[in-house]
CSV table of C-alpha atoms and ligand atoms in Angstrom, one decimal:
chain,number,residue,atom,x,y,z
X,1,UNK,CA,126.1,96.6,207.5
X,2,UNK,CA,122.9,94.7,207.8
X,3,UNK,CA,123.6,91.1,208.8
X,4,UNK,CA,121.3,88.0,208.7
X,5,UNK,CA,122.3,85.0,210.9
X,6,UNK,CA,120.6,81.6,210.2
X,7,UNK,CA,119.9,79.4,213.2
X,8,UNK,CA,118.4,79.4,216.7
X,9,UNK,CA,120.8,78.0,219.2
X,10,UNK,CA,123.3,79.1,221.7
X,11,UNK,CA,125.9,79.0,218.9
X,12,UNK,CA,123.9,81.6,216.9
X,13,UNK,CA,123.5,83.8,220.0
X,14,UNK,CA,127.3,83.8,220.4
X,15,UNK,CA,127.8,84.5,216.7
X,16,UNK,CA,125.4,87.5,216.9
X,17,UNK,CA,127.0,88.7,220.1
X,18,UNK,CA,130.3,88.8,218.2
X,19,UNK,CA,128.7,90.5,215.2
X,20,UNK,CA,127.2,93.2,217.4
X,21,UNK,CA,130.5,94.1,218.7
X,22,UNK,CA,131.7,95.2,215.3
X,23,UNK,CA,131.4,98.9,214.7
X,24,UNK,CA,130.5,98.1,211.1
X,25,UNK,CA,127.2,96.4,212.1
X,26,UNK,CA,124.1,98.5,211.9
X,27,UNK,CA,121.3,95.9,212.1
X,28,UNK,CA,121.2,92.2,212.8
X,29,UNK,CA,118.3,89.8,211.9
X,30,UNK,CA,118.1,86.2,212.9
X,31,UNK,CA,116.0,83.4,211.3
X,32,UNK,CA,114.6,82.1,213.5
X,33,UNK,CA,116.4,83.0,216.9
X,34,UNK,CA,115.3,82.4,220.6
X,35,UNK,CA,114.4,84.5,223.5
X,36,UNK,CA,117.9,85.8,224.2
X,37,UNK,CA,118.7,86.5,220.6
X,38,UNK,CA,115.6,88.6,220.4
X,39,UNK,CA,117.1,91.0,222.9
X,40,UNK,CA,120.0,91.9,220.5
X,41,UNK,CA,118.7,91.1,217.1
X,42,UNK,CA,115.4,91.1,215.2
X,43,UNK,CA,114.1,87.5,215.0
X,44,UNK,CA,112.2,86.5,211.9
X,45,UNK,CA,110.0,83.4,211.8
X,46,UNK,CA,111.6,81.7,208.8
X,47,UNK,CA,112.9,78.1,209.1
X,48,UNK,CA,116.7,77.7,208.6
X,49,UNK,CA,115.9,75.1,205.9
X,50,UNK,CA,113.5,77.3,203.9
X,51,UNK,CA,116.2,78.6,201.6
X,52,UNK,CA,113.8,80.2,199.1
X,53,UNK,CA,112.2,82.3,201.8
X,54,UNK,CA,115.5,83.2,203.4
X,55,UNK,CA,116.9,84.6,200.1
X,56,UNK,CA,113.6,86.5,199.5
X,57,UNK,CA,114.0,88.0,202.9
X,58,UNK,CA,117.6,88.9,202.3
X,59,UNK,CA,116.6,90.7,199.1
X,60,UNK,CA,113.7,92.4,200.7
X,61,UNK,CA,115.6,93.8,203.7
X,62,UNK,CA,118.8,94.5,201.6
X,63,UNK,CA,120.9,92.4,203.8
X,64,UNK,CA,124.6,93.0,203.2
X,65,UNK,CA,125.9,89.7,204.5
X,66,UNK,CA,124.3,86.3,205.7
X,67,UNK,CA,126.1,84.0,208.1
X,68,UNK,CA,124.9,80.4,208.3
X,69,UNK,CA,125.0,78.8,211.6
X,70,UNK,CA,124.0,75.1,211.2
X,71,UNK,CA,124.8,72.0,209.0
X,72,UNK,CA,121.2,71.4,207.7
X,73,UNK,CA,121.1,74.7,205.8
X,74,UNK,CA,124.5,74.1,204.4
X,75,UNK,CA,123.8,70.6,203.3
X,76,UNK,CA,120.6,71.9,201.4
X,77,UNK,CA,122.9,74.2,199.5
X,78,UNK,CA,122.0,77.5,201.0
X,79,UNK,CA,125.4,79.0,200.1
X,80,UNK,CA,125.2,78.0,196.4
X,81,UNK,CA,121.8,79.4,196.2
X,82,UNK,CA,122.5,82.7,197.8
X,83,UNK,CA,125.7,83.1,195.6
X,84,UNK,CA,123.7,82.2,192.5
X,85,UNK,CA,121.4,85.0,193.3
X,86,UNK,CA,124.2,87.5,194.0
X,87,UNK,CA,123.8,87.5,197.8
X,88,UNK,CA,126.8,87.7,200.1
X,89,UNK,CA,126.9,84.7,202.3
X,90,UNK,CA,129.5,82.9,204.7
X,91,UNK,CA,129.4,79.2,204.9
X,92,UNK,CA,130.5,76.0,203.2
X,93,UNK,CA,129.1,75.1,199.8
X,94,UNK,CA,126.9,72.1,199.3
X,95,UNK,CA,129.7,70.1,197.8
X,96,UNK,CA,132.1,71.0,200.6
X,97,UNK,CA,129.4,70.3,203.2
X,98,UNK,CA,129.5,66.7,202.3
X,99,UNK,CA,132.4,66.4,204.5
X,100,UNK,CA,129.8,66.5,207.3
X,101,UNK,CA,126.6,65.5,205.6
X,102,UNK,CA,128.0,62.2,204.6
X,103,UNK,CA,130.4,60.2,206.9
X,104,UNK,CA,131.2,57.8,204.0
X,105,UNK,CA,132.2,60.7,201.8
X,106,UNK,CA,134.4,62.1,204.5
X,107,UNK,CA,136.1,58.8,205.2
X,108,UNK,CA,136.8,58.2,201.5
X,109,UNK,CA,138.1,61.8,201.2
X,110,UNK,CA,140.5,61.2,204.1
X,111,UNK,CA,141.6,57.9,202.4
X,112,UNK,CA,142.2,59.8,199.1
X,113,UNK,CA,144.3,62.4,200.8
X,114,UNK,CA,146.2,60.2,203.3
X,115,UNK,CA,144.6,62.0,206.3
X,116,UNK,CA,145.0,60.0,209.5
X,117,UNK,CA,141.7,58.6,210.8
X,118,UNK,CA,140.2,55.3,212.1
X,119,UNK,CA,140.1,52.2,209.8
X,120,UNK,CA,136.6,51.8,208.4
X,121,UNK,CA,134.2,50.0,206.1
X,122,UNK,CA,131.1,51.4,204.3
X,123,UNK,CA,128.0,49.2,204.0
X,124,UNK,CA,125.0,49.8,201.9
X,125,UNK,CA,122.6,47.5,204.0
X,126,UNK,CA,122.5,46.2,207.5
X,127,UNK,CA,123.4,42.7,206.3
X,128,UNK,CA,126.6,43.9,204.7
X,129,UNK,CA,127.4,45.9,207.8
X,130,UNK,CA,126.9,42.9,210.1
X,131,UNK,CA,129.1,40.8,207.7
X,132,UNK,CA,131.9,43.5,208.0
X,133,UNK,CA,131.8,43.2,211.8
X,134,UNK,CA,133.6,40.0,211.5
X,135,UNK,CA,136.5,41.3,209.6
X,136,UNK,CA,139.8,41.6,211.5
X,137,UNK,CA,140.2,45.3,210.8
X,138,UNK,CA,138.0,46.0,213.9
X,139,UNK,CA,140.1,43.7,216.2
X,140,UNK,CA,138.7,40.5,217.9
X,141,UNK,CA,135.1,39.9,218.4
X,142,UNK,CA,135.2,41.1,222.0
X,143,UNK,CA,136.7,44.6,221.2
X,144,UNK,CA,134.7,47.8,220.6
X,145,UNK,CA,133.6,49.1,217.2
X,146,UNK,CA,132.0,52.3,216.2
X,147,UNK,CA,128.7,52.3,214.3
X,148,UNK,CA,127.9,55.5,212.4
X,149,UNK,CA,124.9,56.5,210.2
X,150,UNK,CA,126.1,58.1,207.0
X,151,UNK,CA,123.8,61.1,207.1
X,152,UNK,CA,123.0,64.1,209.4
X,153,UNK,CA,121.4,62.8,212.6
X,154,UNK,CA,121.9,65.7,215.0
X,155,UNK,CA,124.6,63.8,217.0
X,156,UNK,CA,122.5,60.7,217.5
X,157,UNK,CA,124.0,58.7,214.6
X,158,UNK,CA,127.1,57.4,216.4
X,159,UNK,CA,127.2,54.5,218.8
X,160,UNK,CA,130.4,53.2,220.3
X,161,UNK,CA,129.4,49.5,220.7
X,162,UNK,CA,131.4,47.5,223.3
X,163,UNK,CA,131.2,44.3,221.4
X,164,UNK,CA,129.8,42.7,218.3
X,165,UNK,CA,126.3,42.0,219.9
X,166,UNK,CA,126.0,45.7,220.8
X,167,UNK,CA,127.2,46.7,217.3
X,168,UNK,CA,124.5,44.5,215.6
X,169,UNK,CA,121.7,46.1,217.7
X,170,UNK,CA,123.0,49.6,216.9
X,171,UNK,CA,123.0,48.8,213.2
X,172,UNK,CA,119.5,47.4,213.4
X,173,UNK,CA,118.1,50.3,215.5
X,174,UNK,CA,119.7,52.8,213.0
X,175,UNK,CA,118.3,51.1,209.9
X,176,UNK,CA,114.9,50.4,211.3
X,177,UNK,CA,114.4,54.1,212.2
X,178,UNK,CA,114.1,53.4,215.9
X,179,UNK,CA,117.2,55.5,216.9
X,180,UNK,CA,117.3,58.2,214.1
X,181,UNK,CA,115.5,59.0,210.9
X,182,UNK,CA,116.2,55.9,208.9
X,183,UNK,CA,117.1,57.9,205.8
X,184,UNK,CA,120.3,59.0,207.5
X,185,UNK,CA,121.2,55.3,207.8
X,186,UNK,CA,120.8,54.1,204.2
X,187,UNK,CA,124.5,53.8,204.4
X,188,UNK,CA,126.4,52.6,207.5
X,189,UNK,CA,130.0,53.4,208.3
X,190,UNK,CA,131.9,51.0,210.8
X,191,UNK,CA,135.0,52.3,212.4
X,192,UNK,CA,137.9,51.0,214.4
X,193,UNK,CA,137.5,52.3,218.0
X,194,UNK,CA,140.2,54.8,218.8
X,195,UNK,CA,141.4,55.6,222.3
X,196,UNK,CA,142.8,58.9,223.6
X,197,UNK,CA,141.8,62.4,224.5
X,198,UNK,CA,139.3,64.3,222.3
X,199,UNK,CA,140.0,67.8,221.0
X,200,UNK,CA,138.0,70.0,218.7
X,201,UNK,CA,140.0,72.3,216.5
X,202,UNK,CA,138.0,74.9,214.6
X,203,UNK,CA,139.3,77.3,211.9
X,204,UNK,CA,138.2,80.0,209.5
X,205,UNK,CA,139.0,79.0,206.0
X,206,UNK,CA,138.9,80.9,202.7
X,207,UNK,CA,139.4,78.1,200.2
X,208,UNK,CA,143.1,78.3,200.4
X,209,UNK,CA,144.2,79.7,203.7
X,210,UNK,CA,143.0,79.0,207.2
X,211,UNK,CA,143.2,80.7,210.6
X,212,UNK,CA,143.0,78.5,213.8
X,213,UNK,CA,140.7,79.3,216.7
X,214,UNK,CA,141.7,78.4,220.3
X,215,UNK,CA,141.4,74.5,220.7
X,216,UNK,CA,138.5,73.4,222.6
X,217,UNK,CA,137.2,70.3,224.5
X,218,UNK,CA,133.6,69.3,224.5
X,219,UNK,CA,131.8,67.2,227.2
X,220,UNK,CA,129.2,65.3,225.2
X,221,UNK,CA,127.7,62.9,227.8
X,222,UNK,CA,124.8,64.0,230.1
X,223,UNK,CA,126.4,62.7,233.3
X,224,UNK,CA,129.4,63.6,235.4
X,225,UNK,CA,132.5,61.5,234.7
X,226,UNK,CA,131.5,61.2,231.0
X,227,UNK,CA,128.6,58.8,231.9
X,228,UNK,CA,125.1,58.4,230.4
X,229,UNK,CA,123.5,59.4,227.2
X,230,UNK,CA,125.2,61.4,224.3
X,231,UNK,CA,124.0,65.0,224.1
X,232,UNK,CA,124.7,67.8,221.8
X,233,UNK,CA,127.4,68.9,224.3
X,234,UNK,CA,127.1,69.8,228.0
X,235,UNK,CA,130.0,72.2,228.2
X,236,UNK,CA,133.3,73.2,226.7
X,237,UNK,CA,136.6,74.8,227.6
X,238,UNK,CA,139.3,76.5,225.7
X,239,UNK,CA,142.8,76.4,227.1
X,240,UNK,CA,146.2,77.0,225.5
X,241,UNK,CA,147.5,73.7,227.1
X,242,UNK,CA,144.9,71.6,225.4
X,243,UNK,CA,147.4,71.0,222.5
X,244,UNK,CA,151.2,71.4,222.5
X,245,UNK,CA,152.9,73.4,219.9
X,246,UNK,CA,154.2,70.1,218.5
X,247,UNK,CA,150.8,68.6,218.4
X,248,UNK,CA,149.3,71.7,216.7
X,249,UNK,CA,152.1,71.5,214.0
X,250,UNK,CA,151.3,67.9,213.4
X,251,UNK,CA,147.6,68.5,213.0
X,252,UNK,CA,148.4,71.4,210.6
X,253,UNK,CA,150.7,69.4,208.5
X,254,UNK,CA,149.0,66.0,208.4
X,255,UNK,CA,145.4,67.1,208.6
X,256,UNK,CA,144.5,70.7,207.9
X,257,UNK,CA,146.7,71.3,204.9
X,258,UNK,CA,145.8,68.1,203.2
X,259,UNK,CA,142.0,68.8,203.8
X,260,UNK,CA,142.2,72.4,202.5
X,261,UNK,CA,144.3,71.3,199.6
X,262,UNK,CA,142.3,68.2,198.9
X,263,UNK,CA,139.0,70.1,198.8
X,264,UNK,CA,140.4,72.7,196.5
X,265,UNK,CA,141.9,69.9,194.2
X,266,UNK,CA,138.6,68.2,194.1
X,267,UNK,CA,136.9,71.6,193.0
X,268,UNK,CA,135.0,72.6,196.1
X,269,UNK,CA,137.4,74.9,197.9
X,270,UNK,CA,136.5,75.0,201.6
X,271,UNK,CA,135.2,78.4,202.6
X,272,UNK,CA,133.5,79.1,206.0
X,273,UNK,CA,134.2,77.4,209.3
X,274,UNK,CA,135.8,74.0,209.4
X,275,UNK,CA,135.7,71.9,212.6
X,276,UNK,CA,137.8,68.8,213.2
X,277,UNK,CA,136.8,66.5,215.9
X,278,UNK,CA,140.1,64.7,216.8
X,279,UNK,CA,141.3,61.8,218.9
X,280,UNK,CA,144.8,62.3,220.2
X,281,UNK,CA,145.9,58.7,220.1
X,282,UNK,CA,149.2,57.3,221.2
X,283,UNK,CA,150.3,57.2,217.5
X,284,UNK,CA,149.3,60.8,216.9
X,285,UNK,CA,146.0,62.8,216.0
X,286,UNK,CA,143.2,61.1,214.1
X,287,UNK,CA,140.1,62.6,212.6
X,288,UNK,CA,136.9,61.5,214.2
X,289,UNK,CA,134.7,63.7,212.2
X,290,UNK,CA,134.6,66.8,210.1
X,291,UNK,CA,131.9,69.6,210.8
X,292,UNK,CA,131.5,72.3,208.3
X,293,UNK,CA,130.2,74.9,210.8
X,294,UNK,CA,130.8,76.2,214.3
X,295,UNK,CA,130.1,73.8,217.0
X,296,UNK,CA,127.6,74.2,219.8
X,297,UNK,CA,128.7,74.9,222.6
X,298,UNK,CA,132.3,75.1,221.3
X,299,UNK,CA,131.4,78.5,219.7
X,300,UNK,CA,130.3,80.1,222.9
X,301,UNK,CA,133.6,79.3,224.7
X,302,UNK,CA,135.6,80.4,221.6
X,303,UNK,CA,134.0,83.6,220.6
X,304,UNK,CA,134.2,85.2,224.0
X,305,UNK,CA,138.0,85.2,223.4
X,306,UNK,CA,137.8,86.9,220.0
X,307,UNK,CA,139.3,90.4,219.9
X,308,UNK,CA,139.4,90.9,216.1
X,309,UNK,CA,136.2,92.3,214.3
X,310,UNK,CA,134.1,89.4,213.3
X,311,UNK,CA,132.9,91.2,210.1
X,312,UNK,CA,136.5,91.8,209.0
X,313,UNK,CA,137.1,88.1,209.4
X,314,UNK,CA,134.0,87.3,207.2
X,315,UNK,CA,135.1,89.7,204.6
X,316,UNK,CA,138.6,87.9,204.5
X,317,UNK,CA,137.0,84.6,204.2
X,318,UNK,CA,134.9,85.9,201.2
X,319,UNK,CA,137.8,87.6,199.4
X,320,UNK,CA,140.3,84.8,200.0
X,321,UNK,CA,142.4,87.0,202.1
X,322,UNK,CA,142.6,85.4,205.5
X,323,UNK,CA,146.4,85.3,205.3
X,324,UNK,CA,146.4,89.0,205.3
X,325,UNK,CA,144.4,89.5,208.5
X,326,UNK,CA,145.9,89.2,211.9
X,327,UNK,CA,143.2,87.5,214.1
X,328,UNK,CA,143.7,88.2,217.8
X,329,UNK,CA,142.4,86.3,220.8
X,330,UNK,CA,142.4,87.1,224.4
X,331,UNK,CA,145.1,85.3,226.3
X,332,UNK,CA,143.9,82.7,228.8
X,333,UNK,CA,141.1,80.3,229.0
X,334,UNK,CA,137.3,80.1,228.9
X,335,UNK,CA,134.6,77.7,230.2
X,336,UNK,CA,131.0,77.2,228.9
X,337,UNK,CA,128.6,75.2,231.1
X,338,UNK,CA,125.4,74.2,229.6
X,339,UNK,CA,122.1,74.3,231.6
X,340,UNK,CA,119.7,71.8,230.2
X,341,UNK,CA,116.1,71.2,230.7
X,342,UNK,CA,114.5,68.4,232.8
X,343,UNK,CA,114.5,65.1,231.0
X,344,UNK,CA,117.1,66.3,228.3
X,345,UNK,CA,118.2,64.6,226.1
X,346,UNK,CA,115.3,62.2,226.0
X,347,UNK,CA,112.2,64.4,226.0
X,348,UNK,CA,113.1,67.9,227.4
X,349,UNK,CA,110.4,69.6,229.3
X,350,UNK,CA,109.6,73.1,228.3
X,351,UNK,CA,107.7,76.0,229.7
X,352,UNK,CA,109.5,76.3,233.0
X,353,UNK,CA,110.2,80.0,234.3
X,354,UNK,CA,114.0,80.6,234.5
X,355,UNK,CA,115.2,82.8,237.3
X,356,UNK,CA,118.5,84.6,237.8
X,357,UNK,CA,119.7,85.3,234.2
X,358,UNK,CA,120.2,89.0,234.8
X,359,UNK,CA,122.1,88.5,238.0
X,360,UNK,CA,124.4,86.0,236.3
X,361,UNK,CA,125.0,88.2,233.3
X,362,UNK,CA,126.3,91.1,235.5
X,363,UNK,CA,129.2,89.1,236.8
X,364,UNK,CA,132.7,89.9,235.6
X,365,UNK,CA,133.8,88.5,232.2
X,366,UNK,CA,130.6,86.3,232.1
X,367,UNK,CA,128.1,86.0,229.3
X,368,UNK,CA,124.9,84.0,229.4
X,369,UNK,CA,124.0,82.8,225.9
X,370,UNK,CA,120.6,81.5,225.3
X,371,UNK,CA,119.9,78.2,223.4
X,372,UNK,CA,116.4,77.1,224.2
X,373,UNK,CA,114.5,80.0,225.7
X,374,UNK,CA,111.4,82.0,224.8
X,375,UNK,CA,109.6,85.0,226.4
X,376,UNK,CA,106.2,84.2,227.8
X,377,UNK,CA,103.3,86.7,227.8
X,378,UNK,CA,104.6,88.3,231.1
X,379,UNK,CA,107.9,89.1,229.5
X,380,UNK,CA,109.7,86.3,231.6
X,381,UNK,CA,112.1,83.8,230.1
X,382,UNK,CA,110.9,80.2,230.0
X,383,UNK,CA,112.6,77.0,228.8
X,384,UNK,CA,111.8,75.9,225.2
X,385,UNK,CA,114.4,73.4,224.3
X,386,UNK,CA,116.9,70.7,225.5
X,387,UNK,CA,119.8,72.8,226.0
X,388,UNK,CA,118.5,76.0,227.5
X,389,UNK,CA,121.5,78.4,228.4
X,390,UNK,CA,125.2,78.4,228.0
X,391,UNK,CA,126.8,80.2,230.7
X,392,UNK,CA,130.3,81.3,229.6
X,393,UNK,CA,133.3,83.0,231.3
X,394,UNK,CA,136.8,84.0,230.5
X,395,UNK,CA,139.9,84.3,232.9
X,396,UNK,CA,143.6,84.1,232.6
X,397,UNK,CA,143.5,80.5,233.9
X,398,UNK,CA,141.1,77.7,233.3
X,399,UNK,CA,140.4,77.2,237.0
X,400,UNK,CA,139.4,80.8,237.4
X,401,UNK,CA,137.2,80.7,234.2
X,402,UNK,CA,135.4,77.7,235.5
X,403,UNK,CA,135.0,79.2,238.9
X,404,UNK,CA,133.5,82.4,237.4
X,405,UNK,CA,131.1,80.3,235.1
X,406,UNK,CA,130.0,78.0,238.1
X,407,UNK,CA,129.3,81.1,240.2
X,408,UNK,CA,127.0,82.4,237.5
X,409,UNK,CA,125.4,79.0,237.2
X,410,UNK,CA,124.5,79.3,240.9
X,411,UNK,CA,122.5,82.5,240.2
X,412,UNK,CA,120.3,80.6,237.8
X,413,UNK,CA,117.5,78.1,238.5
X,414,UNK,CA,114.3,76.6,237.2
X,415,UNK,CA,112.4,73.4,238.1
X,416,UNK,CA,114.4,70.4,236.9
X,417,UNK,CA,117.5,72.3,235.7
X,418,UNK,CA,120.4,70.0,235.0
X,419,UNK,CA,124.1,70.7,234.5
X,420,UNK,CA,127.4,68.9,234.9
X,421,UNK,CA,129.6,70.1,237.7
X,422,UNK,CA,132.8,68.6,236.3
X,423,UNK,CA,133.2,70.6,233.1
X,424,UNK,CA,136.9,71.1,232.4
X,425,UNK,CA,137.9,69.0,235.4
X,426,UNK,CA,138.8,65.9,233.5
X,427,UNK,CA,141.1,67.9,231.2
X,428,UNK,CA,144.0,67.5,233.5
X,429,UNK,CA,144.7,71.3,233.1
X,430,UNK,CA,145.2,73.3,236.3
H,1,AMP,P1,131.3,62.0,215.8
H,1,AMP,O1,129.9,62.6,215.7
H,1,AMP,O2,131.7,61.3,214.6
H,1,AMP,O3,132.3,62.9,216.3
H,1,AMP,O4,131.2,61.0,217.0
H,1,AMP,C1,130.6,61.3,218.1
H,1,AMP,C2,131.5,60.8,219.3
H,1,AMP,O5,131.7,59.4,219.1
H,1,AMP,C3,132.9,61.3,219.3
H,1,AMP,O6,133.0,62.5,220.0
H,1,AMP,C4,133.7,60.3,220.0
H,1,AMP,O7,133.5,60.3,221.4
H,1,AMP,C5,133.0,59.0,219.6
H,1,AMP,N1,133.7,58.4,218.4
H,1,AMP,C6,133.5,58.7,217.1
H,1,AMP,N2,134.3,57.9,216.3
H,1,AMP,C7,135.1,57.2,217.0
H,1,AMP,C8,136.1,56.3,216.9
H,1,AMP,N3,136.5,55.9,215.7
H,1,AMP,N4,136.7,55.8,218.0
H,1,AMP,C9,136.4,56.1,219.2
H,1,AMP,N5,135.4,57.0,219.6
H,1,AMP,C10,134.6,57.6,218.4
H,2,LIG,N1,129.4,70.2,220.1
H,2,LIG,C1,129.5,69.3,219.0
H,2,LIG,C2,128.9,69.8,217.7
H,2,LIG,O1,128.5,71.0,217.6
H,2,LIG,O2,128.9,69.1,216.8
């Protein structure tokens, strides 16, 4: 089969890596890819948001199946457009994608379906948001409150404010456009601040059935000990002990089933990849956010464990037959450490020559996925984005997976390379 993957990050590199392992794959194209993806697929220079050009390309190349990586393409309705044109595509429909593209929509959806989440208020202006801050629902004036821009903001639209003064400045900097594109902040969501461990639960969904992937933990802050600025994610782990059987059963009962049934009842059955960002609070799991796609770098840590043919899974999603497919995962754990460019996340420096990728890739059970790389005129990899590489390893135990990943990290270097040395260490898992 000829496959087209839409996107250009480490996530898409991992998706293509999984697709290439299928005996059914004959050719893979990627719009628009990166330096590492170019080694295993044909990269085409079409933007993931240029849906007309992407469908023209899919016709011209007689693509059998398209897999959509990121939320921007999904929120623009790529899946609806491809399906209207008779092209086979995997991803959430535009209506289902509102679970990610509008935080107010997602919160109201959870309220309608009694899905546990933080208490919230939706405001249509900064004045209204500031008024709501004084409501008792968020605790006393000295307690933290979470300020979220309604729309897509590449992970920058959430501020956990320590008190009301910080919340007011977060609201103002979102609405003014200083922090994010102001269009994403025409509506503001305020949330009660929850306390607990965060876990990401991803699943394949076919509109009616779902199949869980191994639970993961992301490390979003740039600095060790979870300090400093928020990033797209500095590393992830998967480990069977992240969630107990009881916790998983509760998540399925109280969150996943009502979500899948709710979307179906509201006439936008959820097909594709559903990602739950959860806070495990003292009173049980709460949804922090829905994403309607694979996470980055969760995907890298997840897909290295996948044993089942990725194309078979895609076809089961398409045909509504996920319940008939046994999806198998390697036993054990995995770890993914992000290597980021100098000055990430503020203004990452690009153009630095990267050394050691080949040596690192030769290590046992280790894969180096590329996120922001490019080949220069001498055929050497250079940095070309904030997150540059995702060094990923598997092992029977988390400590060994981490050890493997960090050994490979030691092989790689460039001027100004940054990474966290404590990925997985705060999980409490040995
Ligand atoms: P989101 O993009 O909605 O997942 O938010 C990004 C990060 O903000 C999450 O991973 C949490 O660390 C934090 N966060 C979001 N909502 C809340 C909340 N209601 N309470 C505490 N932390 C939150
Ligand atoms: N790593 C978080 C995300 O992909 O949204």
